[in-house]
mmCIF file of C-alpha atoms in Angstrom:
data_model
loop_
_atom_site.group_PDB
_atom_site.id
_atom_site.type_symbol
_atom_site.label_atom_id
_atom_site.label_comp_id
_atom_site.label_asym_id
_atom_site.label_seq_id
_atom_site.Cartn_x
_atom_site.Cartn_y
_atom_site.Cartn_z
ATOM 1 C CA MET A 1 0.000 0.000 0.000
ATOM 2 C CA ARG A 2 1.231 3.516 -0.761
ATOM 3 C CA LEU A 3 0.565 6.439 1.589
ATOM 4 C CA ILE A 4 0.975 9.974 0.252
ATOM 5 C CA LYS A 5 0.711 13.074 2.425
ATOM 6 C CA TYR A 6 0.513 16.655 1.200
ATOM 7 C CA CYS A 7 0.260 19.617 3.597
ATOM 8 C CA LYS A 8 -0.807 23.212 2.911
ATOM 9 C CA LYS A 9 -1.127 26.096 5.392
ATOM 10 C CA LYS A 10 -3.284 29.208 5.543
ATOM 11 C CA HIS A 11 -1.751 32.248 3.880
ATOM 12 C CA LEU A 12 -1.974 35.983 4.545
ATOM 13 C CA LYS A 13 -3.115 38.632 2.115
ATOM 14 C CA ASN A 14 -2.765 42.277 3.245
ATOM 15 C CA ASN A 15 -2.337 40.951 6.805
ATOM 16 C CA VAL A 16 -5.816 39.408 6.636
ATOM 17 C CA HIS A 17 -6.367 35.673 6.885
ATOM 18 C CA VAL A 18 -7.877 34.334 3.658
ATOM 19 C CA PRO A 19 -9.804 31.086 4.119
ATOM 20 C CA THR A 20 -8.239 28.085 2.432
ATOM 21 C CA ILE A 21 -8.623 24.353 2.639
ATOM 22 C CA LYS A 22 -6.645 23.636 5.731
ATOM 23 C CA PHE A 23 -5.625 20.054 5.493
ATOM 24 C CA SER A 24 -3.263 17.165 5.639
ATOM 25 C CA PHE A 25 -3.977 15.539 2.310
ATOM 26 C CA GLN A 26 -3.557 11.802 2.546
ATOM 27 C CA ILE A 27 -4.084 9.014 -0.011
ATOM 28 C CA ASP A 28 -3.889 5.359 0.913
ATOM 29 C CA TYR A 29 -3.990 2.957 -2.047
ATOM 30 C CA PRO A 30 -2.505 -0.306 -3.386
ATOM 31 C CA VAL A 31 0.362 0.331 -5.787
ATOM 32 C CA ASN A 32 0.048 -3.165 -7.331
ATOM 33 C CA SER A 33 -3.230 -4.991 -7.813
ATOM 34 C CA LEU A 34 -4.962 -7.587 -9.970
ATOM 35 C CA LEU A 35 -6.433 -6.460 -13.278
ATOM 36 C CA GLY A 36 -10.223 -6.679 -13.011
ATOM 37 C CA GLU A 37 -10.320 -5.846 -9.309
ATOM 38 C CA LEU A 38 -11.539 -2.428 -8.214
ATOM 39 C CA THR A 39 -8.798 -0.157 -6.925
ATOM 40 C CA ILE A 40 -9.732 1.561 -3.669
ATOM 41 C CA PHE A 41 -8.342 4.976 -2.764
ATOM 42 C CA ASN A 42 -8.827 6.153 0.816
ATOM 43 C CA ILE A 43 -8.561 9.966 0.886
ATOM 44 C CA SER A 44 -8.598 12.047 4.051
ATOM 45 C CA LEU A 45 -8.409 15.771 4.958
ATOM 46 C CA THR A 46 -7.971 17.382 8.352
ATOM 47 C CA SER A 47 -10.526 20.092 7.422
ATOM 48 C CA GLY A 48 -12.289 21.687 4.465
ATOM 49 C CA SER A 49 -15.784 21.889 2.993
ATOM 50 C CA ASP A 50 -17.688 22.062 -0.274
ATOM 51 C CA TYR A 51 -14.850 20.577 -2.227
ATOM 52 C CA THR A 52 -14.866 18.409 -5.338
ATOM 53 C CA THR A 53 -12.337 15.664 -6.002
ATOM 54 C CA THR A 54 -11.433 14.733 -9.559
ATOM 55 C CA ALA A 55 -8.863 12.378 -11.066
ATOM 56 C CA VAL A 56 -7.088 12.882 -14.363
ATOM 57 C CA ILE A 57 -6.136 9.463 -15.753
ATOM 58 C CA ASP A 58 -3.077 9.221 -18.018
ATOM 59 C CA ASN A 59 -3.531 12.906 -18.908
ATOM 60 C CA GLN A 60 -6.430 11.853 -21.129
ATOM 61 C CA ARG A 61 -9.692 11.626 -19.243
ATOM 62 C CA THR A 62 -11.114 13.147 -16.088
ATOM 63 C CA VAL A 63 -13.488 11.465 -13.663
ATOM 64 C CA THR A 64 -15.232 12.886 -10.629
ATOM 65 C CA CYS A 65 -14.341 11.098 -7.420
ATOM 66 C CA ASN A 66 -16.392 13.157 -4.954
ATOM 67 C CA ASP A 67 -18.676 16.111 -5.683
ATOM 68 C CA SER A 68 -19.417 19.049 -3.300
ATOM 69 C CA SER A 69 -18.487 17.134 -0.216
ATOM 70 C CA SER A 70 -17.555 18.216 3.274
ATOM 71 C CA ALA A 71 -16.526 14.738 4.406
ATOM 72 C CA LEU A 72 -13.038 14.652 5.771
ATOM 73 C CA VAL A 73 -12.569 10.973 4.919
ATOM 74 C CA PHE A 74 -13.961 9.290 1.858
ATOM 75 C CA GLU A 75 -13.335 6.304 -0.389
ATOM 76 C CA TRP A 76 -13.052 6.365 -4.157
ATOM 77 C CA THR A 77 -13.100 3.148 -6.173
ATOM 78 C CA TYR A 78 -12.333 2.766 -9.835
ATOM 79 C CA ASN A 79 -11.970 -0.090 -12.302
ATOM 80 C CA PHE A 80 -8.798 0.366 -14.346
ATOM 81 C CA THR A 81 -9.056 -1.802 -17.447
ATOM 82 C CA ASN A 82 -5.569 -1.398 -18.905
ATOM 83 C CA PRO A 83 -2.712 -3.634 -17.773
ATOM 84 C CA GLY A 84 0.546 -2.050 -16.711
ATOM 85 C CA PRO A 85 1.125 1.397 -15.194
ATOM 86 C CA THR A 86 -1.514 4.114 -15.027
ATOM 87 C CA SER A 87 -0.728 7.671 -13.925
ATOM 88 C CA LEU A 88 -3.260 9.774 -12.046
ATOM 89 C CA GLU A 89 -3.435 13.337 -10.844
ATOM 90 C CA ILE A 90 -5.922 13.627 -8.004
ATOM 91 C CA ILE A 91 -7.226 17.192 -7.552
ATOM 92 C CA ILE A 92 -9.191 18.491 -4.578
ATOM 93 C CA ALA A 93 -10.666 21.984 -5.036
ATOM 94 C CA ASN A 94 -13.359 24.412 -3.903
ATOM 95 C CA ASP A 95 -14.006 28.074 -4.576
ATOM 96 C CA ILE A 96 -11.186 29.117 -2.295
ATOM 97 C CA SER A 97 -8.274 26.809 -2.992
ATOM 98 C CA ASN A 98 -7.124 23.626 -4.648
ATOM 99 C CA MET A 99 -4.468 20.995 -4.309
ATOM 100 C CA SER A 100 -3.284 18.006 -6.307
ATOM 101 C CA GLN A 101 -1.105 14.955 -6.031
ATOM 102 C CA SER A 102 0.251 12.621 -8.739
ATOM 103 C CA VAL A 103 0.334 8.863 -8.220
ATOM 104 C CA VAL A 104 1.030 5.785 -10.351
ATOM 105 C CA ILE A 105 -0.701 2.434 -9.974
ATOM 106 C CA TYR A 106 0.122 -0.875 -11.645
ATOM 107 C CA LYS A 107 -2.392 -3.464 -12.825
ATOM 108 C CA TYR A 108 -1.246 -7.024 -13.435
ATOM 109 C CA TYR A 109 -2.700 -10.274 -14.679
ATOM 110 C CA ALA A 110 -2.393 -13.308 -12.429
ATOM 111 C CA ILE A 111 0.444 -15.672 -13.331
ATOM 112 C CA ASN A 112 -0.601 -17.536 -16.459
ATOM 113 C CA GLY A 113 0.762 -19.097 -19.634
ATOM 114 C CA ILE A 114 4.050 -20.149 -18.002
ATOM 115 C CA SER A 115 4.964 -23.791 -18.421
ATOM 116 C CA ILE A 116 7.780 -25.720 -16.809
ATOM 117 C CA THR A 117 9.440 -28.696 -18.437
ATOM 118 C CA ASN A 118 8.203 -31.896 -16.836
ATOM 119 C CA ILE A 119 11.144 -33.164 -14.827
ATOM 120 C CA SER A 120 9.224 -36.072 -13.267
ATOM 121 C CA LYS A 121 11.282 -38.888 -14.742
ATOM 122 C CA VAL A 122 14.171 -41.200 -13.872
ATOM 123 C CA TYR A 123 17.705 -39.777 -13.859
ATOM 124 C CA ASN A 124 21.099 -41.306 -13.192
ATOM 125 C CA SER A 125 22.934 -40.005 -10.158
ATOM 126 C CA THR A 126 25.597 -38.478 -12.429
ATOM 127 C CA GLU A 127 23.077 -36.881 -14.794
ATOM 128 C CA ASN A 128 22.509 -33.126 -14.993
ATOM 129 C CA LEU A 129 18.831 -32.174 -14.672
ATOM 130 C CA THR A 130 17.588 -29.115 -16.563
ATOM 131 C CA LEU A 131 14.453 -27.221 -15.539
ATOM 132 C CA SER A 132 13.203 -24.719 -18.137
ATOM 133 C CA PHE A 133 10.566 -21.985 -17.915
ATOM 134 C CA ASN A 134 8.647 -21.257 -21.116
ATOM 135 C CA ILE A 135 6.268 -18.359 -21.748
ATOM 136 C CA ASP A 136 3.397 -19.284 -24.041
ATOM 137 C CA SER A 137 2.494 -16.892 -26.841
ATOM 138 C CA THR A 138 -1.096 -16.812 -25.521
ATOM 139 C CA ALA A 139 -0.061 -15.656 -22.038
ATOM 140 C CA ASN A 140 -1.920 -12.592 -20.797
ATOM 141 C CA LYS A 141 0.323 -9.594 -20.264
ATOM 142 C CA HIS A 142 1.143 -7.552 -18.115
ATOM 143 C CA GLN A 143 2.295 -10.007 -15.381
ATOM 144 C CA GLY A 144 5.362 -8.084 -14.316
ATOM 145 C CA SER A 145 8.576 -9.506 -12.964
ATOM 146 C CA ILE A 146 8.325 -13.172 -11.946
ATOM 147 C CA ASN A 147 10.712 -14.207 -9.193
ATOM 148 C CA PHE A 148 11.066 -17.938 -8.780
ATOM 149 C CA SER A 149 12.701 -20.355 -6.389
ATOM 150 C CA VAL A 150 13.315 -24.080 -6.790
ATOM 151 C CA ALA A 151 13.573 -26.334 -3.738
ATOM 152 C CA TRP A 152 15.262 -29.464 -5.072
ATOM 153 C CA GLY A 153 14.398 -31.693 -2.118
ATOM 154 C CA ASP A 154 18.032 -32.264 -1.124
ATOM 155 C CA SER A 155 18.482 -29.061 0.937
ATOM 156 C CA ASN A 156 19.643 -27.153 -2.158
ATOM 157 C CA TYR A 157 17.826 -24.164 -3.657
ATOM 158 C CA SER A 158 17.979 -22.154 -6.870
ATOM 159 C CA GLU A 159 16.567 -18.688 -7.554
ATOM 160 C CA GLY A 160 16.023 -16.446 -10.557
ATOM 161 C CA ALA A 161 13.653 -14.050 -12.317
ATOM 162 C CA PHE A 162 12.152 -13.261 -15.685
ATOM 163 C CA THR A 163 9.615 -10.737 -16.970
ATOM 164 C CA VAL A 164 6.235 -11.194 -18.624
ATOM 165 C CA ASP A 165 5.188 -7.663 -19.508
ATOM 166 C CA LEU A 166 6.187 -6.969 -23.105
ATOM 167 C CA LEU A 167 3.602 -6.528 -25.865
ATOM 168 C CA GLY A 168 4.313 -6.417 -29.560
ATOM 169 C CA GLU A 169 2.574 -4.132 -32.018
ATOM 170 C CA ASP A 170 0.002 -6.864 -32.684
ATOM 171 C CA GLY A 171 -0.724 -7.172 -28.965
ATOM 172 C CA ASN A 172 1.111 -10.502 -28.693
ATOM 173 C CA LEU A 173 4.256 -11.439 -26.847
ATOM 174 C CA PRO A 174 7.377 -10.604 -28.880
ATOM 175 C CA GLN A 175 9.103 -13.616 -30.403
ATOM 176 C CA GLU A 176 12.174 -13.208 -28.227
ATOM 177 C CA GLU A 177 10.031 -13.749 -25.142
ATOM 178 C CA ILE A 178 8.599 -17.053 -26.425
ATOM 179 C CA ILE A 179 11.945 -18.809 -26.048
ATOM 180 C CA PRO A 180 12.700 -20.413 -22.666
ATOM 181 C CA ALA A 181 12.587 -17.676 -20.079
ATOM 182 C CA GLY A 182 15.164 -19.383 -17.933
ATOM 183 C CA LYS A 183 17.033 -22.638 -17.451
ATOM 184 C CA ILE A 184 18.167 -24.016 -14.120
ATOM 185 C CA HIS A 185 20.558 -26.948 -13.807
ATOM 186 C CA HIS A 186 20.934 -29.335 -10.910
ATOM 187 C CA SER A 187 22.420 -32.730 -10.179
ATOM 188 C CA TYR A 188 21.927 -35.147 -7.295
ATOM 189 C CA SER A 189 24.842 -36.920 -5.660
ATOM 190 C CA ILE A 190 22.747 -39.582 -3.927
ATOM 191 C CA GLN A 191 19.990 -41.822 -5.266
ATOM 192 C CA GLY A 192 16.409 -41.415 -4.105
ATOM 193 C CA ASN A 193 13.000 -39.952 -4.875
ATOM 194 C CA TYR A 194 13.031 -36.163 -4.531
ATOM 195 C CA THR A 195 10.094 -33.767 -4.253
ATOM 196 C CA VAL A 196 10.881 -30.605 -6.225
ATOM 197 C CA VAL A 197 8.811 -27.482 -5.449
ATOM 198 C CA VAL A 198 8.858 -24.568 -7.899
ATOM 199 C CA THR A 199 7.438 -21.316 -6.502
ATOM 200 C CA MET A 200 6.751 -18.266 -8.675
ATOM 201 C CA HIS A 201 6.005 -14.823 -7.220
ATOM 202 C CA SER A 202 4.674 -11.878 -9.229
ATOM 203 C CA PRO A 203 3.794 -8.457 -7.802
ATOM 204 C CA ILE A 204 0.252 -9.723 -7.047
ATOM 205 C CA ASP A 205 0.280 -13.514 -7.312
ATOM 206 C CA THR A 206 1.997 -16.711 -6.132
ATOM 207 C CA LEU A 207 1.978 -20.074 -7.894
ATOM 208 C CA ASN A 208 3.450 -23.384 -6.693
ATOM 209 C CA GLN A 209 4.133 -26.467 -8.784
ATOM 210 C CA THR A 210 5.389 -29.784 -7.422
ATOM 211 C CA TYR A 211 7.257 -32.562 -9.205
ATOM 212 C CA THR A 212 8.783 -35.875 -8.196
ATOM 213 C CA VAL A 213 12.269 -36.567 -9.518
ATOM 214 C CA TYR A 214 13.525 -40.155 -9.460
ATOM 215 C CA VAL A 215 17.296 -40.595 -9.255
ATOM 216 C CA TRP A 216 18.295 -44.222 -9.778
ATOM 217 C CA ASP A 217 21.216 -45.629 -11.751
ATOM 218 C CA LYS A 218 20.690 -48.142 -14.534
ATOM 219 C CA LEU A 219 22.131 -51.559 -13.760
ATOM 220 C CA SER A 220 24.148 -54.006 -15.866
ATOM 221 C CA VAL A 221 26.123 -55.479 -12.986
ATOM 222 C CA VAL A 222 27.900 -58.830 -13.240
ATOM 223 C CA LEU A 223 29.691 -60.899 -10.591
ATOM 224 C CA ASN A 224 33.205 -62.103 -11.308
ATOM 225 C CA SER A 225 35.495 -64.668 -9.694
ATOM 226 C CA THR A 226 37.631 -67.660 -10.590
ATOM 227 C CA THR A 227 35.671 -70.640 -11.870
ATOM 228 C CA GLU A 228 38.211 -73.205 -10.590
ATOM 229 C CA ALA A 229 39.132 -73.544 -6.936
ATOM 230 C CA LYS A 230 40.340 -76.010 -4.332
ATOM 231 C CA VAL A 231 38.565 -77.046 -1.176
ATOM 232 C CA ASN A 232 38.917 -74.360 1.528
ATOM 233 C CA GLU A 233 40.537 -71.968 -0.937
ATOM 234 C CA VAL A 234 39.370 -68.396 -0.408
ATOM 235 C CA ILE A 235 37.637 -67.115 -3.550
ATOM 236 C CA ILE A 236 37.352 -63.372 -4.121
ATOM 237 C CA PHE A 237 34.150 -62.144 -5.776
ATOM 238 C CA SER A 238 33.973 -58.676 -7.312
ATOM 239 C CA PHE A 239 31.268 -56.695 -9.062
ATOM 240 C CA LEU A 240 31.890 -55.415 -12.584
ATOM 241 C CA ASN A 241 30.048 -52.813 -14.715
ATOM 242 C CA THR A 242 29.046 -51.048 -11.537
ATOM 243 C CA PRO A 243 27.187 -47.695 -11.524
ATOM 244 C CA HIS A 244 28.124 -44.558 -9.610
ATOM 245 C CA SER A 245 25.663 -45.293 -6.811
ATOM 246 C CA ASN A 246 25.183 -48.432 -4.807
ATOM 247 C CA PHE A 247 22.540 -51.101 -5.383
ATOM 248 C CA ARG A 248 20.860 -53.890 -3.487
ATOM 249 C CA PHE A 249 22.314 -57.330 -4.144
ATOM 250 C CA LEU A 250 21.765 -60.975 -3.216
ATOM 251 C CA VAL A 251 24.468 -63.549 -3.960
ATOM 252 C CA THR A 252 23.763 -67.252 -3.475
ATOM 253 C CA TYR A 253 26.858 -69.464 -3.531
ATOM 254 C CA GLY A 254 25.196 -72.746 -4.424
ATOM 255 C CA ASP A 255 25.972 -74.492 -1.147
ATOM 256 C CA GLY A 256 23.030 -73.110 0.804
ATOM 257 C CA SER A 257 24.834 -69.958 1.923
ATOM 258 C CA SER A 258 24.221 -66.440 0.646
ATOM 259 C CA ILE A 259 24.956 -62.796 1.345
ATOM 260 C CA GLU A 260 22.712 -59.733 0.966
ATOM 261 C CA ASN A 261 23.277 -56.052 1.655
ATOM 262 C CA LEU A 262 20.922 -53.550 3.313
ATOM 263 C CA GLU A 263 18.252 -51.156 2.023
ATOM 264 C CA SER A 264 20.248 -48.245 3.409
ATOM 265 C CA ASP A 265 23.126 -49.123 1.067
ATOM 266 C CA LEU A 266 21.073 -47.734 -1.834
ATOM 267 C CA TYR A 267 21.738 -44.214 -0.585
ATOM 268 C CA LYS A 268 25.514 -44.423 -0.842
ATOM 269 C CA THR A 269 28.030 -44.359 -3.651
ATOM 270 C CA PHE A 270 29.406 -47.715 -4.741
ATOM 271 C CA ASP A 271 32.511 -48.491 -2.679
ATOM 272 C CA ASN A 272 34.123 -51.234 -4.848
ATOM 273 C CA SER A 273 33.966 -53.693 -1.984
ATOM 274 C CA THR A 274 34.561 -57.400 -2.682
ATOM 275 C CA LEU A 275 33.113 -60.608 -1.273
ATOM 276 C CA SER A 276 34.965 -63.757 -0.229
ATOM 277 C CA LYS A 277 33.967 -67.382 0.111
ATOM 278 C CA ALA A 278 35.618 -70.797 0.657
ATOM 279 C CA TYR A 279 33.942 -74.126 -0.102
ATOM 280 C CA ALA A 280 34.419 -76.995 2.328
ATOM 281 C CA ASN A 281 33.625 -79.741 -0.150
ATOM 282 C CA THR A 282 34.337 -80.592 -3.734
ATOM 283 C CA GLY A 283 31.653 -80.156 -6.353
ATOM 284 C CA ILE A 284 30.225 -77.864 -8.960
ATOM 285 C CA TYR A 285 28.505 -74.891 -7.372
ATOM 286 C CA HIS A 286 25.955 -72.673 -9.115
ATOM 287 C CA VAL A 287 26.564 -69.049 -8.139
ATOM 288 C CA MET A 288 23.739 -66.577 -8.758
ATOM 289 C CA MET A 289 23.678 -62.818 -8.299
ATOM 290 C CA LYS A 290 20.712 -60.458 -8.357
ATOM 291 C CA ALA A 291 21.196 -56.670 -8.265
ATOM 292 C CA TRP A 292 18.360 -54.158 -8.093
ATOM 293 C CA ASN A 293 17.041 -50.753 -7.116
ATOM 294 C CA PRO A 294 13.449 -49.433 -7.283
ATOM 295 C CA PHE A 295 13.615 -48.985 -11.084
ATOM 296 C CA TYR A 296 16.255 -51.345 -12.488
ATOM 297 C CA ASN A 297 17.594 -54.853 -11.960
ATOM 298 C CA SER A 298 20.380 -57.080 -13.187
ATOM 299 C CA SER A 299 21.241 -60.762 -12.740
ATOM 300 C CA TRP A 300 24.204 -63.013 -13.379
ATOM 301 C CA ALA A 301 24.931 -66.731 -12.954
ATOM 302 C CA TYR A 302 27.868 -69.077 -13.473
ATOM 303 C CA GLN A 303 29.511 -72.206 -12.043
ATOM 304 C CA ILE A 304 32.554 -72.774 -9.857
ATOM 305 C CA ASN A 305 34.271 -76.158 -9.940
ATOM 306 C CA VAL A 306 35.791 -76.996 -6.565
ATOM 307 C CA THR A 307 38.252 -79.897 -6.473
ATOM 308 C CA GLY A 308 40.304 -81.554 -3.748
ATOM 309 C CA ASN A 309 43.819 -80.400 -2.998
ATOM 310 C CA PHE A 310 47.010 -82.451 -3.634
ATOM 311 C CA PHE A 311 47.476 -83.727 -0.070
ATOM 312 C CA SER A 312 43.868 -84.836 0.203
ATOM 313 C CA CYS A 313 44.289 -86.752 -3.038
ATOM 314 C CA LEU A 314 47.405 -88.588 -1.717
ATOM 315 C CA PHE A 315 45.598 -89.529 1.488
ATOM 316 C CA LEU A 316 42.503 -90.750 -0.318
ATOM 317 C CA CYS A 317 44.526 -92.637 -2.850
#
């Protein structure tokens, strides 16, 4: 709201007091408001009588706000139909004196015609995400400066601004404003499902849009080890074709034993850890591996032939 105060005192003429409007001229009004809503001006005087209040709009037309009034406080409402700035000169006068004050008001459309690229899809944890704002050619203008913030859901934020208030000669948005109004880039270091909140603020409006971003690495993991071993020989198992982030896995060794990691391991980077196993008996063992996350999975299987060692063979022979 804007508050304007204008003061004028009595004056002397030939040492005789000449009556004037003795006042503290005050206007209380909203500087920014929604196009289509009435604009309310609250005007007050400390004293005065039989005065008329008029408003000259954009130096083109004059309207009467209050006619032959002695009220010290009154309200004038008007419907401004043009978007953007409008200048007014408000004049208060009677037969004795007059006063005026110039003000500017701004009328805006609500936020409209602004689209955001749909970022609700699956990304790798090393992938750069791009969020773009686009202004449609059918957007109503004047919307003013749009300030936006992006809460990425991982304690990081981005901010920026663009303007939707330019009209071409044909009344449409100029071509240069139809291109993306802004691009914001972000990447996630840890897998997970993230709620992204985009908030846009104009001088008179606020708009929120929410998206879910899924960050999960594609999987083509295989398990590798020797395929020939002796009884009680320690076999080292390693994962190959691993992604940046970790994954759930279950490895069954073919002898009734297995190993599985935890759900919490999904939210870490892959640490290149290895597994180890020794078989107590000879035989052919079927090793199976399953790797997965909420969106992708991978599997691998092979055999390990475990034979007796040299000393066992001599004893048995």
